[in-house]
Coordinates of C-alpha atoms and ligand atoms in Angstrom, one line a residue:
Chain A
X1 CA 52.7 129.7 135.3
X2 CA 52.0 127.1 138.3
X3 CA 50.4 124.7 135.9
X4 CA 54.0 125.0 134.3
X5 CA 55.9 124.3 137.2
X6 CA 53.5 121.6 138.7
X7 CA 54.1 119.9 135.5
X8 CA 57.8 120.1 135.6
X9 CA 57.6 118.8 138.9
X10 CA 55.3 116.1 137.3
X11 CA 57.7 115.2 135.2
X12 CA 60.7 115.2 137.4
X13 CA 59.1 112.8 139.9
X14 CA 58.3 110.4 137.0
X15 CA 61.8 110.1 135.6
X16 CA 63.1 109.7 139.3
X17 CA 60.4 107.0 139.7
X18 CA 61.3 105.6 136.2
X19 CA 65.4 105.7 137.1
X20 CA 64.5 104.1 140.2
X21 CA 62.5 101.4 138.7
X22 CA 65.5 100.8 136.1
X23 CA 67.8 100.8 139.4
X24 CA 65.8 97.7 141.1
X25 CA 65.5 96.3 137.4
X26 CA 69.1 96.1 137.3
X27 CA 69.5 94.6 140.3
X28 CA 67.5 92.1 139.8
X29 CA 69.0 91.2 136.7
X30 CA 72.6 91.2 138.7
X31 CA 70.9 89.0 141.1
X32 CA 69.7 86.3 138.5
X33 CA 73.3 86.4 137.2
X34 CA 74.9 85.7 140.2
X35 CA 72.6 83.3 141.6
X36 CA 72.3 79.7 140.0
X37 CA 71.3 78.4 137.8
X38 CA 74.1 79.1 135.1
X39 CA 71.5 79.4 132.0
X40 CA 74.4 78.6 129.3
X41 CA 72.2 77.5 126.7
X42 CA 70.2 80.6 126.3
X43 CA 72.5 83.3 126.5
X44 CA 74.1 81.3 123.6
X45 CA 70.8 81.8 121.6
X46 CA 70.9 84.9 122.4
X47 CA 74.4 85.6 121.9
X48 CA 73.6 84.0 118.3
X49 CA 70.6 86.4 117.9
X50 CA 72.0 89.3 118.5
X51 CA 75.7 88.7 117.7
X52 CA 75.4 86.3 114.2
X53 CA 72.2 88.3 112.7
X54 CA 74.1 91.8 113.6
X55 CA 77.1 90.6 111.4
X56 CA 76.3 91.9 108.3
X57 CA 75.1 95.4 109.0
X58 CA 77.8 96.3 111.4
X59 CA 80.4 95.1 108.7
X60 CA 78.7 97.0 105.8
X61 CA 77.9 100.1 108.1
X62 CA 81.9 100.3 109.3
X63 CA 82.9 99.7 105.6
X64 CA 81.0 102.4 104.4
X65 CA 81.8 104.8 107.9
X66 CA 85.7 103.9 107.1
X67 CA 85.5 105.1 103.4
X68 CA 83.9 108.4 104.2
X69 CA 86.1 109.2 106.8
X70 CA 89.4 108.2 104.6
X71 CA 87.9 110.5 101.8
X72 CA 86.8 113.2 103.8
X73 CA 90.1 113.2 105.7
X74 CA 92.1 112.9 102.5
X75 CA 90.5 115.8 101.0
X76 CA 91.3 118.1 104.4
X77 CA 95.0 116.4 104.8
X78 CA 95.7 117.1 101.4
X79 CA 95.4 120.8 102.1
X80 CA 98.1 120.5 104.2
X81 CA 100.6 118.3 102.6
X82 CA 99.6 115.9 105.8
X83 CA 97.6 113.1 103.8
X84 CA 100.7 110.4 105.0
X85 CA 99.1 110.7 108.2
X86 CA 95.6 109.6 106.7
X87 CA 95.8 106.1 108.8
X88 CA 96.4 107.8 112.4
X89 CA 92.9 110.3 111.1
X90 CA 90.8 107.0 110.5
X91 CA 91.5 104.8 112.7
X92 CA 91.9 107.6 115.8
X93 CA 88.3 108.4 114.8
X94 CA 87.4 104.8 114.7
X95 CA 88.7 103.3 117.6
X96 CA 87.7 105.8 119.9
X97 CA 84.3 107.5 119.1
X98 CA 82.6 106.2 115.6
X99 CA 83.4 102.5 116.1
X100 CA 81.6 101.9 119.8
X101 CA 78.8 104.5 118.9
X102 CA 77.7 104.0 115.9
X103 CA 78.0 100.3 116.3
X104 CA 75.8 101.0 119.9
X105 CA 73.2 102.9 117.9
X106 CA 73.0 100.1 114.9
X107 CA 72.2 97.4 117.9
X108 CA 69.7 99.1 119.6
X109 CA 68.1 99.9 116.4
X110 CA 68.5 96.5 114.9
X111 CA 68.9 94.1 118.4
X112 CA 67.5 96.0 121.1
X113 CA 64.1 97.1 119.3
X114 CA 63.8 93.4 118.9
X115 CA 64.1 92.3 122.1
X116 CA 61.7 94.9 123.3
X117 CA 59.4 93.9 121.1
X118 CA 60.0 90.5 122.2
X119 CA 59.6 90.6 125.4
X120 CA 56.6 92.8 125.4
X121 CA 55.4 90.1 123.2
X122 CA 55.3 88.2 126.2
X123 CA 53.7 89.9 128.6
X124 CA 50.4 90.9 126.1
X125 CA 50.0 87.2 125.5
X126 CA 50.3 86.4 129.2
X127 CA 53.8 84.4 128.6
X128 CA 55.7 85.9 131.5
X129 CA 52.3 85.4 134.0
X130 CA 52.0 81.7 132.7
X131 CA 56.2 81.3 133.8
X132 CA 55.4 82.7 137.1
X133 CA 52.7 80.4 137.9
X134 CA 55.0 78.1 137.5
X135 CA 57.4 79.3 139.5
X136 CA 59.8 80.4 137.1
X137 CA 60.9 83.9 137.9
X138 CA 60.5 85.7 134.0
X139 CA 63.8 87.7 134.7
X140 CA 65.8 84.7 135.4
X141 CA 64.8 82.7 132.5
X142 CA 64.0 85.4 129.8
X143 CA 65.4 88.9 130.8
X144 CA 69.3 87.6 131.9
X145 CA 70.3 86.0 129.3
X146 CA 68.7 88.7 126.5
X147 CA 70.3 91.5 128.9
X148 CA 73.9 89.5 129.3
X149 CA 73.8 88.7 125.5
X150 CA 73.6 92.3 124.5
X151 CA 76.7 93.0 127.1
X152 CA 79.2 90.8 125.6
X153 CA 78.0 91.0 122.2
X154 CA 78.4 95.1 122.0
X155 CA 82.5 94.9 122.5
X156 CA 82.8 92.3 119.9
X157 CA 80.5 94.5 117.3
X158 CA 82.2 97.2 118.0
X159 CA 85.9 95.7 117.6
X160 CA 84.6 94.1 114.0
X161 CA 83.2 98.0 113.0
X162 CA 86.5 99.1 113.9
X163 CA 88.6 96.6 112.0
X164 CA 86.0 96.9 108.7
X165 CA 86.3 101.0 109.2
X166 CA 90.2 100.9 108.6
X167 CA 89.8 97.9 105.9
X168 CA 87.5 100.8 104.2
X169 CA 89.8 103.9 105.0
X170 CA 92.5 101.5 103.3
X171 CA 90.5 100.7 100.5
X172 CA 89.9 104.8 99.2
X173 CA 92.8 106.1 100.8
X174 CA 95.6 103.8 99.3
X175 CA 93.5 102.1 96.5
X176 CA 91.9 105.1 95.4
X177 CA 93.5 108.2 96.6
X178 CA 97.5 106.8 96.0
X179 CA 98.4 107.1 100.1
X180 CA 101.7 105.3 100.2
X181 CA 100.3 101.9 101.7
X182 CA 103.4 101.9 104.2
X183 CA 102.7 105.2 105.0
X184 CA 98.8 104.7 106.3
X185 CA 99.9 101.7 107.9
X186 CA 102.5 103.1 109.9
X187 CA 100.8 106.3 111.2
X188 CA 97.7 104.4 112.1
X189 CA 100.3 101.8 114.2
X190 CA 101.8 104.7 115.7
X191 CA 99.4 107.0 116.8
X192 CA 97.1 103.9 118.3
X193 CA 97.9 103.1 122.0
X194 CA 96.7 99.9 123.2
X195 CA 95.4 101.1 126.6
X196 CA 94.3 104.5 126.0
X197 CA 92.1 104.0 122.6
X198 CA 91.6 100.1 122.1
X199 CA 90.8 99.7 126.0
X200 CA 89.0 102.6 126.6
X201 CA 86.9 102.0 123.1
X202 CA 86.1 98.9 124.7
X203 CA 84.8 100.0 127.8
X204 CA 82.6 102.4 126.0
X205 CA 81.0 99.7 124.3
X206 CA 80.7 97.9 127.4
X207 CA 79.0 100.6 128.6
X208 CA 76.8 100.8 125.7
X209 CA 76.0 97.4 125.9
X210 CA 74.5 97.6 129.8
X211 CA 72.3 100.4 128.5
X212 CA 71.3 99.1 125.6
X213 CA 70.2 95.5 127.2
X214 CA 69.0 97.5 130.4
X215 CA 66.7 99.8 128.8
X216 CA 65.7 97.1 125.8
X217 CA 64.3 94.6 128.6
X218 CA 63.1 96.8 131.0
X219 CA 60.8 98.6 128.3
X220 CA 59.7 95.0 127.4
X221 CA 59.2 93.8 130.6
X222 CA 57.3 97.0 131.9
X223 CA 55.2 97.1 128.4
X224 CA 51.2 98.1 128.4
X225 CA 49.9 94.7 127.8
X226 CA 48.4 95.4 124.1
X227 CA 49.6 95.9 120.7
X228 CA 50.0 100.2 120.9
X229 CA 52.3 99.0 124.3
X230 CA 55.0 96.6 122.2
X231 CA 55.3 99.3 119.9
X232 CA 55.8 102.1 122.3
X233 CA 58.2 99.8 124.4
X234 CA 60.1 99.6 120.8
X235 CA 60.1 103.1 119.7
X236 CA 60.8 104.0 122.9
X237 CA 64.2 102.3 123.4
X238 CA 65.3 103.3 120.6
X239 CA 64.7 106.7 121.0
X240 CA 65.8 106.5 124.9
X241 CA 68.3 103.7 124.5
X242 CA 69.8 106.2 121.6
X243 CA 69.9 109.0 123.5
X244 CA 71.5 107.6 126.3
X245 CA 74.1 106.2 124.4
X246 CA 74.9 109.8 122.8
X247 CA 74.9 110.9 126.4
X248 CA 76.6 108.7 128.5
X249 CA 79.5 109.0 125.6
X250 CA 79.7 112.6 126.4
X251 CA 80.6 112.1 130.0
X252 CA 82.8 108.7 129.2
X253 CA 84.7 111.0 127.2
X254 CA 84.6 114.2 129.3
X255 CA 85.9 112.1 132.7
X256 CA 88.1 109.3 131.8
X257 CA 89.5 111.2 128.4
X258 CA 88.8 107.9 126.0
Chain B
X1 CA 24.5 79.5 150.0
X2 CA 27.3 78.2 152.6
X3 CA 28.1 80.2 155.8
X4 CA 31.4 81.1 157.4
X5 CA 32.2 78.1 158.9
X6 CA 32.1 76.3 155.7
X7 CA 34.7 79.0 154.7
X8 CA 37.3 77.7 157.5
X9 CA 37.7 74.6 155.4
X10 CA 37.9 76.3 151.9
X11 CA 41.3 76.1 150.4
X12 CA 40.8 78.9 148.6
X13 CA 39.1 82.2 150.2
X14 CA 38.3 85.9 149.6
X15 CA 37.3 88.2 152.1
X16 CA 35.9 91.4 151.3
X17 CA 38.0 91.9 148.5
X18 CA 38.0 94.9 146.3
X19 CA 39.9 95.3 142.8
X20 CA 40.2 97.7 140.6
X21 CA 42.2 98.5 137.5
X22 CA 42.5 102.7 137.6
X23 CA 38.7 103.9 137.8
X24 CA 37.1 100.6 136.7
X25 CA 35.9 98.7 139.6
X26 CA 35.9 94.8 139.2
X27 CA 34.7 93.8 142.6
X28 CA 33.9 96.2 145.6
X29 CA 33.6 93.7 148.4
X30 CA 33.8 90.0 147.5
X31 CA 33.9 87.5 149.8
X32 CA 33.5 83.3 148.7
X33 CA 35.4 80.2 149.2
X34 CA 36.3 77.4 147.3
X35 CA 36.5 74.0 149.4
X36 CA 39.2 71.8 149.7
X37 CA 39.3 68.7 147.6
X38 CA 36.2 69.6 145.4
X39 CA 35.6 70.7 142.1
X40 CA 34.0 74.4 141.8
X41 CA 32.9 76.4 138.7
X42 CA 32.7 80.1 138.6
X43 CA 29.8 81.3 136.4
X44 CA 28.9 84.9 135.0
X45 CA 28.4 87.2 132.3
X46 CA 31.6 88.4 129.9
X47 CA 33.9 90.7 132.1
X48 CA 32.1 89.8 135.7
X49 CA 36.0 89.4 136.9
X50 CA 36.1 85.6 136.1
X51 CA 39.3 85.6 135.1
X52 CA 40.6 88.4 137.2
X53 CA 39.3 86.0 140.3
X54 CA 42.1 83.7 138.9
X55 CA 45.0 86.0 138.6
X56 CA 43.8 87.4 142.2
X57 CA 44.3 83.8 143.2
X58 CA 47.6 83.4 141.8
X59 CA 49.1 86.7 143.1
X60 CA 49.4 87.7 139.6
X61 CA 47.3 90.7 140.3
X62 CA 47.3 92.6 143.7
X63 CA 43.4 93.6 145.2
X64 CA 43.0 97.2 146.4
X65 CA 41.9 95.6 149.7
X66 CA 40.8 92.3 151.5
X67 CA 42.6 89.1 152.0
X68 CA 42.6 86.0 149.6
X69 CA 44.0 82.8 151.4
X70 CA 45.4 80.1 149.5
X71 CA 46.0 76.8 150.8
X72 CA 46.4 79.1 154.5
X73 CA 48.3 81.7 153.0
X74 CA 47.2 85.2 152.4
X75 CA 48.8 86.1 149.2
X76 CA 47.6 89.5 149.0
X77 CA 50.8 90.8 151.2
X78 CA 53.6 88.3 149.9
X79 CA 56.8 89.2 148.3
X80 CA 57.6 87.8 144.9
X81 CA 59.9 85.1 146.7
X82 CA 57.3 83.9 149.1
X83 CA 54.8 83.7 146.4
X84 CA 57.0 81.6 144.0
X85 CA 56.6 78.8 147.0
X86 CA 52.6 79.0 147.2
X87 CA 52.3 78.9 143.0
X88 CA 54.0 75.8 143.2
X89 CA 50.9 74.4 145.1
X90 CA 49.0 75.9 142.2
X91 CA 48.1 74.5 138.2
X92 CA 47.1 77.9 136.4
X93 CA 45.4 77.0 133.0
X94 CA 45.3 80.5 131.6
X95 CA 42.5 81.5 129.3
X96 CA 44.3 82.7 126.1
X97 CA 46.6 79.2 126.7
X98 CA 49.9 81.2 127.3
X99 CA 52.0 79.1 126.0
X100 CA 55.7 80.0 125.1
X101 CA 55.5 80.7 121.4
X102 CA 59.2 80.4 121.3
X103 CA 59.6 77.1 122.5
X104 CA 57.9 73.5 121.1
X105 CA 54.6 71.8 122.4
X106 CA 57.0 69.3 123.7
X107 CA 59.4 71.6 125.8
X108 CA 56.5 74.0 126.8
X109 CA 54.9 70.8 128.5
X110 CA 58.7 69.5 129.6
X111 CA 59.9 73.7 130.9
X112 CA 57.8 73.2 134.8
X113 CA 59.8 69.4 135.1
X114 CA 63.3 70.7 134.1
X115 CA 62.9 73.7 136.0
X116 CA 61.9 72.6 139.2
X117 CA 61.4 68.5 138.9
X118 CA 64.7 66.2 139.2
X119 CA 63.8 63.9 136.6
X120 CA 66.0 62.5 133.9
X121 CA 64.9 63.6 130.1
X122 CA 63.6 60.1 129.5
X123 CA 61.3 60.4 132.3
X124 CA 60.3 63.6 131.4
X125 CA 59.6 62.7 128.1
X126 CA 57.3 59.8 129.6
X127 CA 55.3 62.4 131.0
X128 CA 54.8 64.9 128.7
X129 CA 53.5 61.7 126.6
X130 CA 51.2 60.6 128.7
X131 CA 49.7 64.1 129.6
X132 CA 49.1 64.6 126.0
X133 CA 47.3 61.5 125.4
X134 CA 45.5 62.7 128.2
X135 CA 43.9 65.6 126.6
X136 CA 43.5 63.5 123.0
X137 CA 46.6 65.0 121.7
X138 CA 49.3 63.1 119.8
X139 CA 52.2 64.1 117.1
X140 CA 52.3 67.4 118.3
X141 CA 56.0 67.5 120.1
X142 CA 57.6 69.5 117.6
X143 CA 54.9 71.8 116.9
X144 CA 55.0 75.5 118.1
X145 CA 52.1 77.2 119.9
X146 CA 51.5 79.5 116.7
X147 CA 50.6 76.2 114.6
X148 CA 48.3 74.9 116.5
X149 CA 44.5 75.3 116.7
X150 CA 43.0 77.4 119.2
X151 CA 40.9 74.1 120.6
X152 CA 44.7 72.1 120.5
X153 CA 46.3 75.4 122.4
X154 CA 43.6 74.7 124.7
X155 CA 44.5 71.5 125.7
X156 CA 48.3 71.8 125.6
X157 CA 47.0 74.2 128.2
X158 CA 45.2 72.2 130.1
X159 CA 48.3 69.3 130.0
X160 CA 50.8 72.4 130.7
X161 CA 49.2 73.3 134.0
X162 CA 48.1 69.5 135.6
X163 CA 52.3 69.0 134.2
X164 CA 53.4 69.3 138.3
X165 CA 50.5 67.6 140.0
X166 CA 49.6 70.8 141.7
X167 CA 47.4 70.6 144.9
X168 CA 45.0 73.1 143.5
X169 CA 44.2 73.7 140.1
X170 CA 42.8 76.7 138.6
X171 CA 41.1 76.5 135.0
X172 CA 40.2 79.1 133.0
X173 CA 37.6 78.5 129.9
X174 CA 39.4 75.1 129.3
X175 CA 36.3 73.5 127.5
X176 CA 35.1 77.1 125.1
X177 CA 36.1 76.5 121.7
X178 CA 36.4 73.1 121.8
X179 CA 34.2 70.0 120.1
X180 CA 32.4 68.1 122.0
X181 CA 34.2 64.5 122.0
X182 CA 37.3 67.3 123.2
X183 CA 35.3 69.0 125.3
X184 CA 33.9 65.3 127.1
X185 CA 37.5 64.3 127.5
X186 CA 39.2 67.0 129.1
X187 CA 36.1 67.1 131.4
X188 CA 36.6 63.1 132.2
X189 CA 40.1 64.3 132.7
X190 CA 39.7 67.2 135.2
X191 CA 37.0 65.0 137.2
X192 CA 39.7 62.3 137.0
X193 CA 42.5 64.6 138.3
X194 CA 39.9 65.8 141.4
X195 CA 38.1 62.8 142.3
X196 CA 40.7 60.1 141.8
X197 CA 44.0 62.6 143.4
X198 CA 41.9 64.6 145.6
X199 CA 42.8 67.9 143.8
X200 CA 41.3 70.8 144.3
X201 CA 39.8 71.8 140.9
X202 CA 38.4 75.7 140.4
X203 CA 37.3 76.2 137.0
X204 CA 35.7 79.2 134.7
X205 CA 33.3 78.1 132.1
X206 CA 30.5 78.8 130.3
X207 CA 29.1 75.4 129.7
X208 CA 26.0 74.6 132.1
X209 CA 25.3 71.8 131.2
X210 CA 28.9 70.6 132.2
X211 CA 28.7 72.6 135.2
X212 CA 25.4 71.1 136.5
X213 CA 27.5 67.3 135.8
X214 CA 30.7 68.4 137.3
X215 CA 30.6 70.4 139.7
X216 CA 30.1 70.3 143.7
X217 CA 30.2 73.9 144.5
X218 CA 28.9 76.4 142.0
X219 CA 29.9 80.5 142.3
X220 CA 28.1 83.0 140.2
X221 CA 28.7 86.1 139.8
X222 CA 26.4 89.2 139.4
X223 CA 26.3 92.7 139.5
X224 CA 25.5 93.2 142.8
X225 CA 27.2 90.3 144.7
X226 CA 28.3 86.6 144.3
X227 CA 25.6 83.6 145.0
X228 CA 27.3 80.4 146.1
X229 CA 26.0 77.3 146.8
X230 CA 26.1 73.3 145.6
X231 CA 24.3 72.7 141.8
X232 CA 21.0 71.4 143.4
X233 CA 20.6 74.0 145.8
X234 CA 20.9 76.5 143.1
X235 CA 18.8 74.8 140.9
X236 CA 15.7 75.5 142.8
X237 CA 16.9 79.5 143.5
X238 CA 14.5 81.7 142.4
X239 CA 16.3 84.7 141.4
X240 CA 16.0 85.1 137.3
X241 CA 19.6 85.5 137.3
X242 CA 20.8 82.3 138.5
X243 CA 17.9 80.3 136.3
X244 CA 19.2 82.5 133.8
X245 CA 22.6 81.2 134.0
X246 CA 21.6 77.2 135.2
X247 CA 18.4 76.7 133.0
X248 CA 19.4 78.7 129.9
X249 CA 16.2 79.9 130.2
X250 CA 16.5 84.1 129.7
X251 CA 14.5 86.4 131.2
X252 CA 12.7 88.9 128.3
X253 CA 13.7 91.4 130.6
X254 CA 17.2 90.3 131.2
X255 CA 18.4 91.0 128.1
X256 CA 17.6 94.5 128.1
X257 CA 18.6 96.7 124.8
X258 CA 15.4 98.5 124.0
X259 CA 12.2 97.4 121.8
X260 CA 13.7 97.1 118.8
X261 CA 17.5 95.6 119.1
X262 CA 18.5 96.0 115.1
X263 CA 17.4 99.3 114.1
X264 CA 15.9 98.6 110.9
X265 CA 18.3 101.3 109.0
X266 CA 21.3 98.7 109.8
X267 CA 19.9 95.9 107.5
X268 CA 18.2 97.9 104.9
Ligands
LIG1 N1 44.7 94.8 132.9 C1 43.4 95.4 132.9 N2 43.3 96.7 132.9 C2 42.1 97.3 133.0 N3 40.9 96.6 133.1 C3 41.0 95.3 133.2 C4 42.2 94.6 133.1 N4 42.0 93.3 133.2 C5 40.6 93.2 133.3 N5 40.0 94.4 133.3 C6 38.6 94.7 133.5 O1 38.2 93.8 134.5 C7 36.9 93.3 134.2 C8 37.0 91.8 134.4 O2 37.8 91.2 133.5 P1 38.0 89.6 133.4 O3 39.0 89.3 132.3 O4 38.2 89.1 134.7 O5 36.5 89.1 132.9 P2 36.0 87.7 132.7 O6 34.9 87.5 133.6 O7 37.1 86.7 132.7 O8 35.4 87.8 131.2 P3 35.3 86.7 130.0 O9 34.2 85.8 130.3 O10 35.0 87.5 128.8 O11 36.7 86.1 130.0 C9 36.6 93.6 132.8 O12 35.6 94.6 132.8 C10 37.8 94.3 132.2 O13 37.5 95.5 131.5
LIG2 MG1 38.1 85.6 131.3

């Protein structure tokens, strides 16, 4: 019984000790940002690493997420002699909770285990001590940009899942199922507002992004320096980075109703 | 072996430092000094805390107590800020190379200039040449680390860290792995960089023979303590250990590991 709590205490003190370390992290990071130099040219590469190579999936993932939806929603609206309001089901679903997280989960599985592994890379091969003794502060010149990159790139993955979800709800619900073409169009146009659903959708995929490039670079950058320590840092921000995606989506929605 | 005054005038010094990484203790209470404007070598055996003595140097690595100064700083208390100004004083030649893997032979060289130099890219380029031919290295601009040799990752290495004519320069292994007409030059190189710019030059190696030619101030280290002192002075110690490590010639009893050192079941 005391061996139980003393180890729940244990384990308390470490995640507060981890959450703080992720606090002074971030900081740091905000502090690179702010301060010159402006690194342009990397957080360009990195914008085309994570953005450019993430096309395809996220366009063949929202295909596929918008079909389902359209069919499943068909088959329940049909029930109900509701199926001309198949558009506002889709793209409600989309916009607001499927598009931002499941595009979120994809990149961290796809991006952010990358630059984990990357970065962790680095530190086992002495990379990061070598910039140092240099004088070249590792955050600065590796962490920022990788960590900025994932920030802007999440919105814009997001927004492209959305608009290939809908192309696939179209495709099986008016292609396939007969739904008057007018008739999803319409509904989806009118149940849609801009600053409730599109703007909040892309705030949660902001949000998504900070986590996701926080969590990715800081498990890289605090990696045991040795192959076993890139691949926990990797598994493990996936698995945290996942989970507090799913998470923080709960309380987005909860407090700001998005 | 030198006493503490000689330590006053040593750009580099520990005192009583201890270091340990969780239960394994590297160094209890080590105290040395490296002087100013001369060429050291740090001898001893595979995992005596060679390279550790390096990071310690370079604030990579924090001791558990003690000072190190460097170049009259103590950089065992600094911030990350106030140690980014004493590395600049410092060439770190790592022992694995450390080279960015992401990045060409020609920008890892170029990375310390544009960073912190205010040169134009021609003259950059100038000097990234020059410090290549300088370690017998040429074509190699738009190779990356992972197609090079290990002897070639060496000396990009050895280029990267002299790159910022740093006032002290810390090398670690820079001639293992390498042939000898490779191994000759970067030594005429590193004598050239002390002797000829008054660098101080602190190296790790394993070569003796080199060491004996090179160096003005010899460190070994053993179990039980460092011995300092200049080549000749060591030469004529009698402790087994240190002819063990200048002569080459090994003590029977030195080498421990029991009557029989391949049981014969192993071969049969
Ligand atoms: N990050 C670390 N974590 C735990 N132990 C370490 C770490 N780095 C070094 N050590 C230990 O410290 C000791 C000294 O290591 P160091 O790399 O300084 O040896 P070395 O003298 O450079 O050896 P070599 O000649 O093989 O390069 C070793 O016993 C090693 O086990
Ligand atoms: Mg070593």
């Amino acid at each position: 019984m005391i061996r139980l709590v003393r180890e729940i205490g244990a384990a308390t003190v470490r995640f507060v000790e981890e959450l703080g370390q992720l606090g002074v992290f971030a900081g740091a990071i905000v502090r690179s940002t702010v301060s010159p130099p402006v690194r342009v040219r990397l957080f360009v590469a990195e914008l085309f690493k994570l953005g450019v190579l993430s096309l395809i999936i996220v366009c063949v993932c929202g295909l596929a997420v918008g079909m389902v939806l359209s069919l499943q929603g068909y088959n329940t609206l049909v029930r109900f002699g509701a199926e001309e309001s198949l558009g506002a089901v889709v793209g409600l679903s989309l916009v607001r909770e499927l598009g931002p997280v499941l595009t979120a989960l994809l990149t961290t599985g796809r991006a952010g285990s990358a630059t984990a592994a990357e970065i962790g890379t680095m530190v086992a091969t002495e990379q990061l001590d070598g910039l140092r003794m240099m004088s070249v502060d590792p955050i600065d010149l590796v962490v920022t940009p990788k960590a900025l990159a994932m920030i802007v790139v999440m919105p814009l993955l997001s927004a492209l899942f959305i608009v290939s979800g809908l192309a696939g709800g179209y495709l099986v619900g008016v292609e396939m199922m007969g739904v008057d073409s007018g008739n999803y169009v319409s509904s989806l146009r009118a149940s849609i507002d801009f600053y409730d659903d599109v703007a909040g959708s892309l705030l949660k995929a902001l949000v998504f992004g900070m986590l996701t490039g926080l969590i990715a670079t800081h498990r890289g950058y605090t990696c045991t320096p040795n192959s076993a320590g890139v691949s926990a840092a990797t598994t493990s921000t996936v698995v945290v980075g996942s989970v507090s995606i799913l998470i923080s989506d709960y309380f987005i929605t909860a407090l700001w109703g998005v | 072996m030198r006493g503490t005054e000689a330590r006053h005038e040593a750009q580099v010094a520990f005192s009583n430092v201890g270091m340990s990484f969780g239960r394994r203790e590297v160094f209890r209470s080590l105290s040395c000094g490296f002087p100013a404007g001369k060429l050291s070598v740090i001898l001893g055996g595979s995992g005596s805390g060679k390279s550790t003595m390096l990071r310690l140097m370079g604030g990579l690595v924090r001791p558990s107590s003690g000072t190190i100064r460097v170049a009259d700083t103590d950089v065992t208390t600094l911030s990350e800020s106030r140690l980014f100004e004493v590395r600049q004083k410092l060439g770190m030649m790592f022992q694995g190379g450390a080279l960015l893997d992401a990045l060409t032979v020609f920008d890892n060289l170029a990375l310390p200039l544009r960073e912190r130099a205010d040169m134009s890219e021609a003259e950059i380029a100038d000097l990234v040449h020059a410090r290549l031919e300088a370690v017998g290295l040429a074509d190699v601009d738009d190779l990356l680390p992972g197609q090079l040799s290990g002897g070639m990752v060496k000396r990009v290495a050895v280029a990267r860290a002299t790159m910022m004519q740093p006032a002290i320069l810390l090398c670690d292994e820079p001639f293992s792995g390498l042939d000898p007409i490779s191994a000759a030059r970067i030594e005429r190189l590193l004598l050239g960089i002390n002797r000829d710019h008054g660098i101080t030059v602190i190296l790790v190696s394993h070569s003796v023979a080199s060491t004996l030619r090179m160096a003005d101030h010899v460190l070994i280290l053993l179990p039980d303590g460092p011995i300092e002192g200049s080549p000749t002075t060591l030469a004529s110690a009698t402790d087994p250990r240190v002819r063990a490590f200048l002569g080459g010639e090994v003590d029977e009893t030195l080498i421990g590991g029991g009557e029989d050192p391949v049981p014969s079941g192993l071969l049969s």
